[in-house]
mmCIF file of C-alpha atoms in Angstrom:
data_model
loop_
_atom_site.group_PDB
_atom_site.id
_atom_site.type_symbol
_atom_site.label_atom_id
_atom_site.label_comp_id
_atom_site.label_asym_id
_atom_site.label_seq_id
_atom_site.Cartn_x
_atom_site.Cartn_y
_atom_site.Cartn_z
ATOM 1 C CA ALA Z 1 -4.309 -33.688 6.417
ATOM 2 C CA MET Z 2 -3.634 -30.177 5.583
ATOM 3 C CA THR Z 3 -1.113 -29.460 2.725
ATOM 4 C CA ASP Z 4 1.991 -27.454 3.386
ATOM 5 C CA THR Z 5 0.280 -24.592 1.650
ATOM 6 C CA GLU Z 6 -3.051 -24.725 3.546
ATOM 7 C CA SER Z 7 -1.186 -24.786 6.835
ATOM 8 C CA ARG Z 8 0.713 -21.649 6.127
ATOM 9 C CA ARG Z 9 -0.517 -18.373 7.389
ATOM 10 C CA LEU Z 10 -1.549 -15.895 4.680
ATOM 11 C CA VAL Z 11 -0.482 -12.202 4.801
ATOM 12 C CA ALA Z 12 -2.524 -10.267 2.437
ATOM 13 C CA VAL Z 13 -0.833 -6.835 1.403
ATOM 14 C CA PRO Z 14 -2.097 -4.190 -1.118
ATOM 15 C CA ALA Z 15 -1.096 -5.014 -4.498
ATOM 16 C CA MET Z 16 -0.817 -1.331 -5.228
ATOM 17 C CA GLY Z 17 0.271 0.415 -2.067
ATOM 18 C CA LEU Z 18 2.896 0.511 0.675
ATOM 19 C CA VAL Z 19 4.241 -2.174 2.936
ATOM 20 C CA VAL Z 20 6.099 -1.089 6.052
ATOM 21 C CA LEU Z 21 8.333 -3.706 7.526
ATOM 22 C CA VAL Z 22 8.731 -3.189 11.420
ATOM 23 C CA GLY Z 23 11.163 -5.048 13.424
ATOM 24 C CA ILE Z 24 14.534 -4.715 15.440
ATOM 25 C CA SER Z 25 17.949 -5.075 13.753
ATOM 26 C CA GLY Z 26 18.449 -8.713 13.086
ATOM 27 C CA SER Z 27 14.772 -9.782 13.028
ATOM 28 C CA GLY Z 28 15.122 -10.834 9.481
ATOM 29 C CA LYS Z 29 13.486 -7.990 7.657
ATOM 30 C CA SER Z 30 15.786 -8.049 4.635
ATOM 31 C CA THR Z 31 15.495 -11.761 4.378
ATOM 32 C CA PHE Z 32 11.672 -11.553 4.568
ATOM 33 C CA ALA Z 33 11.664 -8.897 1.862
ATOM 34 C CA ARG Z 34 13.807 -10.904 -0.509
ATOM 35 C CA ALA Z 35 11.732 -13.867 -0.033
ATOM 36 C CA HIS Z 36 8.543 -12.281 -0.840
ATOM 37 C CA PHE Z 37 8.968 -9.246 -3.037
ATOM 38 C CA LYS Z 38 11.072 -8.360 -6.065
ATOM 39 C CA ALA Z 39 14.230 -6.625 -5.547
ATOM 40 C CA THR Z 40 12.946 -3.405 -7.239
ATOM 41 C CA GLU Z 41 9.992 -3.321 -4.907
ATOM 42 C CA VAL Z 42 12.013 -3.052 -1.785
ATOM 43 C CA VAL Z 43 13.602 0.215 -0.565
ATOM 44 C CA SER Z 44 16.052 -0.263 2.159
ATOM 45 C CA SER Z 45 17.164 2.299 4.624
ATOM 46 C CA ARG Z 46 20.587 0.812 4.583
ATOM 47 C CA PHE Z 47 20.885 1.118 0.856
ATOM 48 C CA CYS Z 48 19.710 4.785 0.897
ATOM 49 C CA ARG Z 49 22.430 5.488 3.585
ATOM 50 C CA ARG Z 50 25.046 4.016 1.471
ATOM 51 C CA LEU Z 51 23.961 6.200 -1.416
ATOM 52 C CA VAL Z 52 24.650 9.280 0.757
ATOM 53 C CA SER Z 53 27.565 8.238 2.583
ATOM 54 C CA ALA Z 54 30.723 6.347 2.661
ATOM 55 C CA THR Z 55 29.260 3.229 4.591
ATOM 56 C CA GLU Z 56 25.671 2.208 5.222
ATOM 57 C CA ASP Z 57 26.381 2.288 9.008
ATOM 58 C CA ASP Z 58 27.191 6.139 9.137
ATOM 59 C CA GLN Z 59 24.380 7.205 11.478
ATOM 60 C CA ALA Z 60 25.213 10.705 10.875
ATOM 61 C CA ALA Z 61 24.024 10.321 7.429
ATOM 62 C CA THR Z 62 20.495 8.846 8.482
ATOM 63 C CA PRO Z 63 18.516 12.092 7.861
ATOM 64 C CA ASP Z 64 19.705 12.548 4.257
ATOM 65 C CA ALA Z 65 19.276 8.696 3.766
ATOM 66 C CA PHE Z 66 15.593 8.977 4.747
ATOM 67 C CA ASP Z 67 15.113 12.013 2.561
ATOM 68 C CA VAL Z 68 16.300 9.775 -0.464
ATOM 69 C CA LEU Z 69 14.010 6.875 0.904
ATOM 70 C CA HIS Z 70 10.951 9.094 1.100
ATOM 71 C CA TYR Z 71 11.606 10.515 -2.280
ATOM 72 C CA ILE Z 72 11.840 7.005 -3.804
ATOM 73 C CA VAL Z 73 8.941 5.715 -2.059
ATOM 74 C CA GLY Z 74 6.738 8.543 -2.840
ATOM 75 C CA THR Z 75 7.681 8.523 -6.442
ATOM 76 C CA ARG Z 76 7.064 4.732 -6.741
ATOM 77 C CA LEU Z 77 3.375 5.145 -5.031
ATOM 78 C CA ARG Z 78 2.639 7.965 -7.425
ATOM 79 C CA ARG Z 79 3.426 5.621 -10.268
ATOM 80 C CA GLY Z 80 1.031 2.991 -8.769
ATOM 81 C CA LEU Z 81 3.859 0.450 -7.723
ATOM 82 C CA LEU Z 82 3.898 -1.748 -4.876
ATOM 83 C CA THR Z 83 6.699 -0.490 -2.458
ATOM 84 C CA VAL Z 84 8.095 -2.098 0.461
ATOM 85 C CA VAL Z 85 10.181 -0.299 3.113
ATOM 86 C CA ASP Z 86 12.950 -2.139 4.748
ATOM 87 C CA ALA Z 87 13.837 -0.333 7.812
ATOM 88 C CA THR Z 88 13.262 -0.847 11.659
ATOM 89 C CA ASN Z 89 10.308 1.486 11.940
ATOM 90 C CA VAL Z 90 10.090 0.795 15.682
ATOM 91 C CA GLN Z 91 9.624 4.488 16.421
ATOM 92 C CA GLN Z 92 6.122 6.049 15.865
ATOM 93 C CA PRO Z 93 7.381 9.246 14.079
ATOM 94 C CA ASP Z 94 9.102 7.201 11.486
ATOM 95 C CA ARG Z 95 5.853 5.070 10.681
ATOM 96 C CA ALA Z 96 3.776 8.329 10.714
ATOM 97 C CA ALA Z 97 5.857 9.834 8.111
ATOM 98 C CA LEU Z 98 5.375 6.806 5.846
ATOM 99 C CA VAL Z 99 1.587 6.644 6.533
ATOM 100 C CA ARG Z 100 1.309 10.541 5.573
ATOM 101 C CA LEU Z 101 3.257 9.644 2.476
ATOM 102 C CA ALA Z 102 1.034 6.726 1.455
ATOM 103 C CA LYS Z 103 -2.107 8.834 2.169
ATOM 104 C CA SER Z 104 -0.799 11.729 0.123
ATOM 105 C CA ARG Z 105 -0.688 9.267 -2.881
ATOM 106 C CA ASP Z 106 -4.184 7.970 -2.033
ATOM 107 C CA VAL Z 107 -2.972 4.275 -1.503
ATOM 108 C CA LEU Z 108 -3.287 1.841 1.244
ATOM 109 C CA VAL Z 109 -0.387 1.013 3.762
ATOM 110 C CA ASP Z 110 -0.090 -2.146 5.675
ATOM 111 C CA ALA Z 111 2.621 -3.038 8.382
ATOM 112 C CA VAL Z 112 4.297 -6.365 8.749
ATOM 113 C CA VAL Z 113 5.825 -6.811 12.284
ATOM 114 C CA LEU Z 114 8.621 -9.322 12.719
ATOM 115 C CA ASP Z 115 8.464 -9.881 16.475
ATOM 116 C CA VAL Z 116 11.398 -12.240 17.131
ATOM 117 C CA PRO Z 117 13.203 -12.627 20.614
ATOM 118 C CA GLU Z 118 15.962 -10.236 21.303
ATOM 119 C CA SER Z 119 18.363 -12.992 21.945
ATOM 120 C CA LEU Z 120 17.974 -14.275 18.480
ATOM 121 C CA ALA Z 121 18.530 -10.859 16.855
ATOM 122 C CA LEU Z 122 21.626 -10.336 18.975
ATOM 123 C CA GLU Z 123 22.977 -13.655 18.026
ATOM 124 C CA ARG Z 124 22.461 -12.905 14.347
ATOM 125 C CA ASN Z 125 24.066 -9.451 14.550
ATOM 126 C CA ARG Z 126 27.185 -10.984 16.271
ATOM 127 C CA GLY Z 127 27.513 -13.151 13.026
ATOM 128 C CA ARG Z 128 27.590 -10.087 10.735
ATOM 129 C CA THR Z 129 30.413 -7.918 10.049
ATOM 130 C CA ASP Z 130 28.443 -4.980 8.783
ATOM 131 C CA ARG Z 131 26.816 -4.463 12.151
ATOM 132 C CA ASN Z 132 29.075 -2.373 14.251
ATOM 133 C CA PHE Z 133 26.728 -1.128 16.865
ATOM 134 C CA GLY Z 134 26.423 -2.520 20.492
ATOM 135 C CA SER Z 135 23.746 -4.814 21.939
ATOM 136 C CA HIS Z 136 22.278 -1.754 23.628
ATOM 137 C CA VAL Z 137 20.970 -0.544 20.392
ATOM 138 C CA VAL Z 138 18.984 -3.624 19.869
ATOM 139 C CA THR Z 139 17.805 -3.638 23.544
ATOM 140 C CA ARG Z 140 16.460 0.013 22.920
ATOM 141 C CA GLN Z 141 14.728 -0.885 19.565
ATOM 142 C CA ARG Z 142 12.898 -3.869 21.392
ATOM 143 C CA ARG Z 143 11.782 -1.598 24.024
ATOM 144 C CA GLU Z 144 10.453 0.877 21.440
ATOM 145 C CA LEU Z 145 8.869 -1.846 19.552
ATOM 146 C CA LYS Z 146 6.970 -3.253 22.679
ATOM 147 C CA ARG Z 147 5.823 0.197 23.339
ATOM 148 C CA SER Z 148 4.402 0.555 19.858
ATOM 149 C CA MET Z 149 2.554 -2.744 19.626
ATOM 150 C CA SER Z 150 -0.745 -1.693 21.445
ATOM 151 C CA ARG Z 151 -1.140 1.405 19.350
ATOM 152 C CA LEU Z 152 -0.173 0.383 15.747
ATOM 153 C CA GLY Z 153 -3.874 -0.237 14.975
ATOM 154 C CA LYS Z 154 -4.484 3.460 15.670
ATOM 155 C CA GLU Z 155 -1.812 4.713 13.415
ATOM 156 C CA GLY Z 156 -3.696 4.900 10.122
ATOM 157 C CA LEU Z 157 -2.540 1.388 8.703
ATOM 158 C CA ARG Z 158 -5.018 -0.577 6.812
ATOM 159 C CA ARG Z 159 -3.883 -3.891 8.629
ATOM 160 C CA VAL Z 160 -1.092 -4.816 11.091
ATOM 161 C CA HIS Z 161 0.247 -8.292 10.499
ATOM 162 C CA VAL Z 162 2.193 -9.303 13.584
ATOM 163 C CA LEU Z 163 4.503 -12.479 12.964
ATOM 164 C CA HIS Z 164 5.606 -13.929 16.230
ATOM 165 C CA GLY Z 165 8.969 -15.760 16.323
ATOM 166 C CA ALA Z 166 11.342 -16.870 13.709
ATOM 167 C CA ASP Z 167 9.291 -20.081 12.672
ATOM 168 C CA GLU Z 168 6.224 -17.897 11.756
ATOM 169 C CA VAL Z 169 8.283 -15.324 9.904
ATOM 170 C CA SER Z 170 9.830 -17.936 7.730
ATOM 171 C CA SER Z 171 6.713 -19.843 7.099
ATOM 172 C CA VAL Z 172 4.025 -17.283 5.889
ATOM 173 C CA GLU Z 173 2.785 -16.804 2.434
ATOM 174 C CA VAL Z 174 2.291 -13.326 1.253
ATOM 175 C CA VAL Z 175 -0.484 -12.622 -1.229
ATOM 176 C CA ARG Z 176 -1.156 -9.455 -3.084
ATOM 177 C CA GLU Z 177 -4.840 -8.044 -2.573
ATOM 178 C CA ARG Z 178 -6.379 -5.840 -5.207
ATOM 179 C CA SER Z 179 -8.343 -2.950 -3.949
ATOM 180 C CA TRP Z 180 -12.055 -2.759 -4.975
ATOM 181 C CA ASN Z 181 -11.315 0.386 -7.384
ATOM 182 C CA ASP Z 182 -8.386 -1.432 -9.064
ATOM 183 C CA ARG Z 183 -9.743 -2.113 -12.666
ATOM 184 C CA ARG Z 184 -6.585 -2.277 -14.565
ATOM 185 C CA ASP Z 185 -7.658 -5.559 -16.154
ATOM 186 C CA LEU Z 186 -10.538 -3.876 -17.947
ATOM 187 C CA HIS Z 187 -9.746 -2.434 -21.240
ATOM 188 C CA GLY Z 188 -12.973 -1.428 -22.598
ATOM 189 C CA PRO Z 189 -14.899 -0.284 -24.642
ATOM 190 C CA PHE Z 190 -16.697 1.674 -21.964
ATOM 191 C CA ASP Z 191 -20.083 3.614 -21.877
ATOM 192 C CA VAL Z 192 -19.820 6.920 -19.931
ATOM 193 C CA VAL Z 193 -23.210 7.778 -18.460
ATOM 194 C CA TRP Z 194 -23.869 11.205 -16.874
ATOM 195 C CA GLN Z 195 -26.671 11.376 -14.460
ATOM 196 C CA PRO Z 196 -27.854 15.116 -14.083
ATOM 197 C CA PRO Z 197 -29.841 16.114 -10.928
ATOM 198 C CA GLY Z 198 -32.955 17.032 -12.837
ATOM 199 C CA LEU Z 199 -34.765 17.163 -16.320
ATOM 200 C CA VAL Z 200 -32.743 17.657 -19.354
ATOM 201 C CA VAL Z 201 -34.641 18.034 -22.606
ATOM 202 C CA GLY Z 202 -33.498 17.242 -26.091
ATOM 203 C CA ASP Z 203 -33.297 21.001 -27.173
ATOM 204 C CA GLU Z 204 -30.379 21.394 -24.760
ATOM 205 C CA TRP Z 205 -28.236 18.836 -26.620
ATOM 206 C CA SER Z 206 -29.781 18.796 -30.230
ATOM 207 C CA ASP Z 207 -27.047 21.246 -31.460
ATOM 208 C CA TYR Z 208 -24.532 18.422 -30.750
ATOM 209 C CA LEU Z 209 -26.486 15.238 -31.341
ATOM 210 C CA GLU Z 210 -28.590 15.120 -34.390
ATOM 211 C CA GLY Z 211 -32.094 13.706 -33.981
ATOM 212 C CA SER Z 212 -32.042 14.195 -30.348
ATOM 213 C CA LYS Z 213 -34.795 17.014 -30.016
ATOM 214 C CA ASP Z 214 -37.312 14.055 -28.963
ATOM 215 C CA LEU Z 215 -35.218 12.897 -26.110
ATOM 216 C CA ILE Z 216 -35.153 13.829 -22.519
ATOM 217 C CA ALA Z 217 -33.052 12.682 -19.596
ATOM 218 C CA ASP Z 218 -34.418 12.425 -16.120
ATOM 219 C CA TRP Z 219 -32.690 10.101 -13.709
ATOM 220 C CA ARG Z 220 -35.327 10.731 -10.807
ATOM 221 C CA LYS Z 221 -37.962 8.324 -10.200
ATOM 222 C CA PRO Z 222 -40.396 6.994 -11.756
ATOM 223 C CA LEU Z 223 -38.611 7.639 -15.199
ATOM 224 C CA ALA Z 224 -35.060 7.011 -14.036
ATOM 225 C CA CYS Z 225 -33.745 7.208 -17.591
ATOM 226 C CA GLY Z 226 -30.976 9.038 -19.503
ATOM 227 C CA ASN Z 227 -32.246 8.489 -22.979
ATOM 228 C CA PHE Z 228 -36.110 8.621 -23.138
ATOM 229 C CA ASN Z 229 -37.863 9.249 -26.426
ATOM 230 C CA VAL Z 230 -41.146 11.171 -25.689
ATOM 231 C CA LYS Z 231 -42.584 10.450 -29.083
ATOM 232 C CA THR Z 232 -42.329 6.558 -28.771
ATOM 233 C CA ASN Z 233 -42.457 6.383 -25.017
ATOM 234 C CA LYS Z 234 -39.407 4.140 -24.907
ATOM 235 C CA GLY Z 235 -36.011 4.169 -23.390
ATOM 236 C CA GLY Z 236 -32.931 4.132 -25.374
ATOM 237 C CA GLY Z 237 -34.321 6.343 -28.222
ATOM 238 C CA GLN Z 238 -35.570 3.140 -30.118
ATOM 239 C CA SER Z 239 -38.484 3.557 -32.388
ATOM 240 C CA SER Z 240 -41.510 1.318 -32.410
#
């Protein structure tokens, strides 16, 4: 029999990049973020709206709130920090702005879609005093999400993880995946090798490296060596 861990679906996100949560209001994005990421890694549109307005539901403050959100996200990505955006992101222009931001910082971006029934989201919103919008807002968001599903894979996202239903949303395991060029665990010492396109004779560097006048560097075949001693016919400058 499979263990609980083995039966869970794994969601691999970039360890140093951007994660965009996508889902209608009441789909459980904030709960998902709290369960899988540190509080300092999550940037919420509601929090940013609260920073620039009297209440987090002031829709007139949305443009300013997203200016703040994009600034925080961009700064974190520039500093090499995993960043999770907690917002509905059901509209393509909103996602496109975040993808552009990630690409401008040369980091990967994944989307995690919380695809839950509209009826469940409405039920959750009715039980919350901080949601003072009508059901028509959720219905519109759901329509926009369905329209987006078929083209998410063409929006410049590395991966799109779609979680269907509340059970799958609550049972996944998020793992952080390092990119191939993430070598922060290597601390040296390192050898830096310069490969010139052609022949370099020792006279060109003997003013800087004592005893190098008998050395040549030629990375072309058949020599393919950066430190060949023409007197000893050995690579590495070793004497016989």
